[in-house]
Short mmCIF file of N, CA, C and O in Angstrom, two decimals:
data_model
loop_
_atom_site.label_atom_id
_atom_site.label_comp_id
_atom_site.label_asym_id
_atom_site.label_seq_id
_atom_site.Cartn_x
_atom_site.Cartn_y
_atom_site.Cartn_z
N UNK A 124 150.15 138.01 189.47
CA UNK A 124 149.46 136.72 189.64
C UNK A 124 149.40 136.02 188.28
O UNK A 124 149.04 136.63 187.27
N UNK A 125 149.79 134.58 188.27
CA UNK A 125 149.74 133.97 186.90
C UNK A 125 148.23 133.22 186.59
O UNK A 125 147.28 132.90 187.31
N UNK A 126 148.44 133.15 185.60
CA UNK A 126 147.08 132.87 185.17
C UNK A 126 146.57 131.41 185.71
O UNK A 126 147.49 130.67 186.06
N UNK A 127 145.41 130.95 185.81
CA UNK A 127 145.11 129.96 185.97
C UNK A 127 145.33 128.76 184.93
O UNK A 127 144.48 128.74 184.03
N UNK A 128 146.38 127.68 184.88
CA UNK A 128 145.88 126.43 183.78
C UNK A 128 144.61 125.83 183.88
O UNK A 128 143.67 125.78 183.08
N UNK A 129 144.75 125.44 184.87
CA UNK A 129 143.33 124.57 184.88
C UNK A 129 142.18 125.09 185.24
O UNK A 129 142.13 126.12 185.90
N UNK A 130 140.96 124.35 184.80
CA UNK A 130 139.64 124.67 184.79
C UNK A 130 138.70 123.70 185.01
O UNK A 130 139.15 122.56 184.85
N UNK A 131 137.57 123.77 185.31
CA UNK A 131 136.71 122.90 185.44
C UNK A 131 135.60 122.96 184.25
O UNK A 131 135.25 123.99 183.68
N UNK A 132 135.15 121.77 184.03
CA UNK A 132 134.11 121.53 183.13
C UNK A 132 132.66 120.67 183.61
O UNK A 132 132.76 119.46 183.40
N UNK A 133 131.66 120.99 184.06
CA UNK A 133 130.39 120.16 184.57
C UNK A 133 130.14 119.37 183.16
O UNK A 133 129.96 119.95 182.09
N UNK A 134 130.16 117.90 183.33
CA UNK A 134 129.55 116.90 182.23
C UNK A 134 128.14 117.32 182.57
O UNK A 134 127.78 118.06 183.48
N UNK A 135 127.26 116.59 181.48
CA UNK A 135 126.00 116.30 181.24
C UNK A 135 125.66 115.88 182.16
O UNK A 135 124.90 116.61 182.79
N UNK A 136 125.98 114.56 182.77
CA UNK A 136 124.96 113.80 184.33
C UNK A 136 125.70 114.61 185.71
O UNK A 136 125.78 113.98 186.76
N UNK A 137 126.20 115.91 185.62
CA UNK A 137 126.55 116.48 187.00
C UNK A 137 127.87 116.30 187.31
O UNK A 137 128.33 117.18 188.03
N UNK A 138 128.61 115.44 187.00
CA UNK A 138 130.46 115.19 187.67
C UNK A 138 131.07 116.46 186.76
O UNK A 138 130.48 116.99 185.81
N UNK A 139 132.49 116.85 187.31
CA UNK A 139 132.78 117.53 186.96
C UNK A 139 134.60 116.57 186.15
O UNK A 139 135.25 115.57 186.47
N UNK A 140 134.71 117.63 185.06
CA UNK A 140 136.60 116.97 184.49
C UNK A 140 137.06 118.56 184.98
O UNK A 140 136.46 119.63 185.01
N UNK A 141 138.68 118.05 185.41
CA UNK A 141 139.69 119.03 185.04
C UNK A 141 140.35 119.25 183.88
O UNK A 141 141.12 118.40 183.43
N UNK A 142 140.13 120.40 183.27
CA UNK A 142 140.66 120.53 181.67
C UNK A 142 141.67 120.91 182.20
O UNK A 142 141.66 121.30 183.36
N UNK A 143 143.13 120.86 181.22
CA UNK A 143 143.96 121.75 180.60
C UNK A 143 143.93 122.60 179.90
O UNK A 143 143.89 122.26 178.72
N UNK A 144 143.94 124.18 180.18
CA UNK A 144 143.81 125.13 178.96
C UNK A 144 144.69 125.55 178.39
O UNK A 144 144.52 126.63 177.82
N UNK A 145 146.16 124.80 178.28
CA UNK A 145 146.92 125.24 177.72
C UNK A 145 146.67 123.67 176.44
O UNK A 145 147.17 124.01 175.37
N UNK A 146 146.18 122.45 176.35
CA UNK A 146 145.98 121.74 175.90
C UNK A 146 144.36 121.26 175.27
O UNK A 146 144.06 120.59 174.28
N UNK A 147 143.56 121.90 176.28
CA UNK A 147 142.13 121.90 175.93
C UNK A 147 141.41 120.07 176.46
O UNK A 147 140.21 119.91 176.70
N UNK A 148 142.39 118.97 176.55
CA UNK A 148 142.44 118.03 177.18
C UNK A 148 141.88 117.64 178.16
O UNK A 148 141.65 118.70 178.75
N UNK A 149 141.43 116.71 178.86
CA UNK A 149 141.59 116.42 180.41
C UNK A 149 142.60 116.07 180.71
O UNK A 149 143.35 115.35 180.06
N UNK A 150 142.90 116.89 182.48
CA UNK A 150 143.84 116.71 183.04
C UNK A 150 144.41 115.69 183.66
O UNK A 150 143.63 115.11 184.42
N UNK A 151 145.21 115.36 183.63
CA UNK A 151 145.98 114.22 184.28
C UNK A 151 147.19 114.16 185.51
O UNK A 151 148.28 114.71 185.33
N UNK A 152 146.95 113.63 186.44
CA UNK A 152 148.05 113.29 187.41
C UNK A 152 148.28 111.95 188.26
O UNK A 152 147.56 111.30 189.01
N UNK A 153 149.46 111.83 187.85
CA UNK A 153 149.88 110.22 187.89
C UNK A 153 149.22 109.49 187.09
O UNK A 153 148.65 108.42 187.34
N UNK A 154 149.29 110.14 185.97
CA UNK A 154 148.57 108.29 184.79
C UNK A 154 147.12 108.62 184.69
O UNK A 154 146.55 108.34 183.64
N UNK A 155 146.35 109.28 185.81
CA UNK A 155 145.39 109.07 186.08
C UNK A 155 144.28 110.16 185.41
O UNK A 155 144.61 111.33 185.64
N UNK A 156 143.16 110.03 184.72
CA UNK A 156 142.85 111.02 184.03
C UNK A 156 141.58 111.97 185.35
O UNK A 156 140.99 111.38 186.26
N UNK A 157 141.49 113.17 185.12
CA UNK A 157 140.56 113.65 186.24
C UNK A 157 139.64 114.16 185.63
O UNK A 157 139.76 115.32 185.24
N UNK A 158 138.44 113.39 185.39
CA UNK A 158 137.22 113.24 184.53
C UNK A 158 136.14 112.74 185.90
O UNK A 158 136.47 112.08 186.89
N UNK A 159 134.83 113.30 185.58
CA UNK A 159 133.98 112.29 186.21
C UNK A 159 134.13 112.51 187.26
O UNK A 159 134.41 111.45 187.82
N UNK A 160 134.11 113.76 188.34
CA UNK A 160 134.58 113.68 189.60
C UNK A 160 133.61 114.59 190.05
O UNK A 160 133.04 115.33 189.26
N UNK A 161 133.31 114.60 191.66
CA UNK A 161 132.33 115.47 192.06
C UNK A 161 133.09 116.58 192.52
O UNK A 161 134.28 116.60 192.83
N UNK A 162 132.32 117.43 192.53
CA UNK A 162 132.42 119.00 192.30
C UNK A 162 133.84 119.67 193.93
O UNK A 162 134.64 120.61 193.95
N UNK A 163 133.60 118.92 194.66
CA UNK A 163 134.35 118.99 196.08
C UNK A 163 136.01 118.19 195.58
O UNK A 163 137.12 118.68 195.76
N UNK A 164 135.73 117.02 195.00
CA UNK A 164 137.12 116.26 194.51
C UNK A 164 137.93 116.90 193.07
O UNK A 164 139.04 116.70 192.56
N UNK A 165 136.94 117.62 192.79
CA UNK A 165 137.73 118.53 191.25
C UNK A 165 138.42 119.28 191.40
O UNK A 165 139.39 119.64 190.73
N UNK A 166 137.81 119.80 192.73
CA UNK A 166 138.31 121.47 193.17
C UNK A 166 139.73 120.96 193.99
O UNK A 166 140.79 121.56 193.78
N UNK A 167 139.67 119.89 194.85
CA UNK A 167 141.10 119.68 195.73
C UNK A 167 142.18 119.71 194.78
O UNK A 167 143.26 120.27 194.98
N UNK A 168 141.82 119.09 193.74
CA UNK A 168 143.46 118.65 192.56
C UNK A 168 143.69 119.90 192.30
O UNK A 168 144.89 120.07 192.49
N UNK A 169 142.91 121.45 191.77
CA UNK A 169 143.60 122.39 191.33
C UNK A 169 145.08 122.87 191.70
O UNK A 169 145.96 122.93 190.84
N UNK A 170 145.30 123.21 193.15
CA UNK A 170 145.86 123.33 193.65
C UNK A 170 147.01 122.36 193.74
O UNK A 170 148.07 122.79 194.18
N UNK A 171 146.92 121.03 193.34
CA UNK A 171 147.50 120.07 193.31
C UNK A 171 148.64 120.29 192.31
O UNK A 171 149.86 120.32 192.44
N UNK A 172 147.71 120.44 191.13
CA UNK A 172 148.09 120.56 189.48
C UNK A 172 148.73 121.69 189.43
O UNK A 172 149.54 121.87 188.52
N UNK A 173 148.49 122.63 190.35
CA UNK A 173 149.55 124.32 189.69
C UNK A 173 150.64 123.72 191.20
O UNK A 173 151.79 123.96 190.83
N UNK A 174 150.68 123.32 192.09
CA UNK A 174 152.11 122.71 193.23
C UNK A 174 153.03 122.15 191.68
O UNK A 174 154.07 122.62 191.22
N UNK A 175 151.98 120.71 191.04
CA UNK A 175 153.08 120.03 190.50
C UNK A 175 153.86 121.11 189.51
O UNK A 175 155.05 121.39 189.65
N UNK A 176 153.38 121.43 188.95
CA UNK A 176 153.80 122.17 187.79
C UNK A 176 155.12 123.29 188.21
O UNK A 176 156.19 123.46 187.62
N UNK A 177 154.49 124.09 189.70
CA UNK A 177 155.73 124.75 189.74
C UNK A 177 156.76 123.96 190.29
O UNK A 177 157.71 124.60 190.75
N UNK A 178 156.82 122.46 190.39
CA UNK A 178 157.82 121.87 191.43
C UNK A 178 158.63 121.61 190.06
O UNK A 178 159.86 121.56 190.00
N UNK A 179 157.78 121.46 189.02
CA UNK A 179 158.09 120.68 187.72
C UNK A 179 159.35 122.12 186.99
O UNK A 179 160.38 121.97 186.32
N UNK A 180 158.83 123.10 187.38
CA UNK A 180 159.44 124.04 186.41
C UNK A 180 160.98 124.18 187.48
O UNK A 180 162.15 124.12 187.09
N UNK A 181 160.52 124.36 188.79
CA UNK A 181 162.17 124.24 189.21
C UNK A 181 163.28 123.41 189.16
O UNK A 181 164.43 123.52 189.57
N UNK A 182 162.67 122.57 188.56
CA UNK A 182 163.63 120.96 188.46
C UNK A 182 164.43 120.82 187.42
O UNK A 182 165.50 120.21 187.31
N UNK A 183 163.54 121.73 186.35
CA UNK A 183 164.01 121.36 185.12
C UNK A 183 165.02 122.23 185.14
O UNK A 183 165.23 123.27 185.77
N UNK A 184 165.94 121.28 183.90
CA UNK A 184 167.75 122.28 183.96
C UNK A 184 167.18 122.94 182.39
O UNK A 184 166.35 122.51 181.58
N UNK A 185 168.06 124.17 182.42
CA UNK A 185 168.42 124.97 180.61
C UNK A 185 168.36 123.85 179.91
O UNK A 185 169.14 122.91 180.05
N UNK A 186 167.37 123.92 179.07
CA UNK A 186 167.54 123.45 177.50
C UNK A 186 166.88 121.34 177.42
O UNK A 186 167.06 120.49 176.55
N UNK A 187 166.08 121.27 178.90
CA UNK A 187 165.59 120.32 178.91
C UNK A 187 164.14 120.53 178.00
O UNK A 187 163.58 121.62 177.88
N UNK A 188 163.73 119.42 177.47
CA UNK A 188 162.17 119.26 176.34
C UNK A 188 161.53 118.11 176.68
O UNK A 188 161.98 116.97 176.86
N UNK A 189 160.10 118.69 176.78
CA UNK A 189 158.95 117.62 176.53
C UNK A 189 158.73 117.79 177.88
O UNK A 189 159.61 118.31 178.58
N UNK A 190 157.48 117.37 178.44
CA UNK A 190 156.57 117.06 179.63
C UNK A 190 157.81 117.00 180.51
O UNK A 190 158.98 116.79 180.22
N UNK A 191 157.08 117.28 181.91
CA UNK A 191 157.75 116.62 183.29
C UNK A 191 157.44 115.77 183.55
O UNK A 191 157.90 115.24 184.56
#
């Protein structure tokens, strides 16, 4: 089983961000940053974010660089 990237973080007034722990960042998909979200809408993207990623890693050809 691979490790988890993402994580959740509870802000101060209760919403929750999706970090990156390979970046320490908030997470992003489509442009869009995932900050500020309630605790039910944080949790749907996980799953979202490790789909894209492995769709991202099969796509890529030998010796491609930088983000998907």
């Amino acid at each position: 089983m691979d490790a988890q990237r993402y994580d959740l973080k509870e802000e101060a007034d209760g919403s929750w961000t999706v970090i990156d722990k390979e970046t320490g960042q908030t997470a992003e998909l489509n442009g869009e940053r995932l900050a500020h979200l309630s605790l039910h809408l944080a949790n749907e993207y996980l799953p979202l974010l490790k789909l894209r990623d492995t769709v991202s890693g099969l796509i890529r050809k030998p010796g491609d660089e930088g983000p998907a």
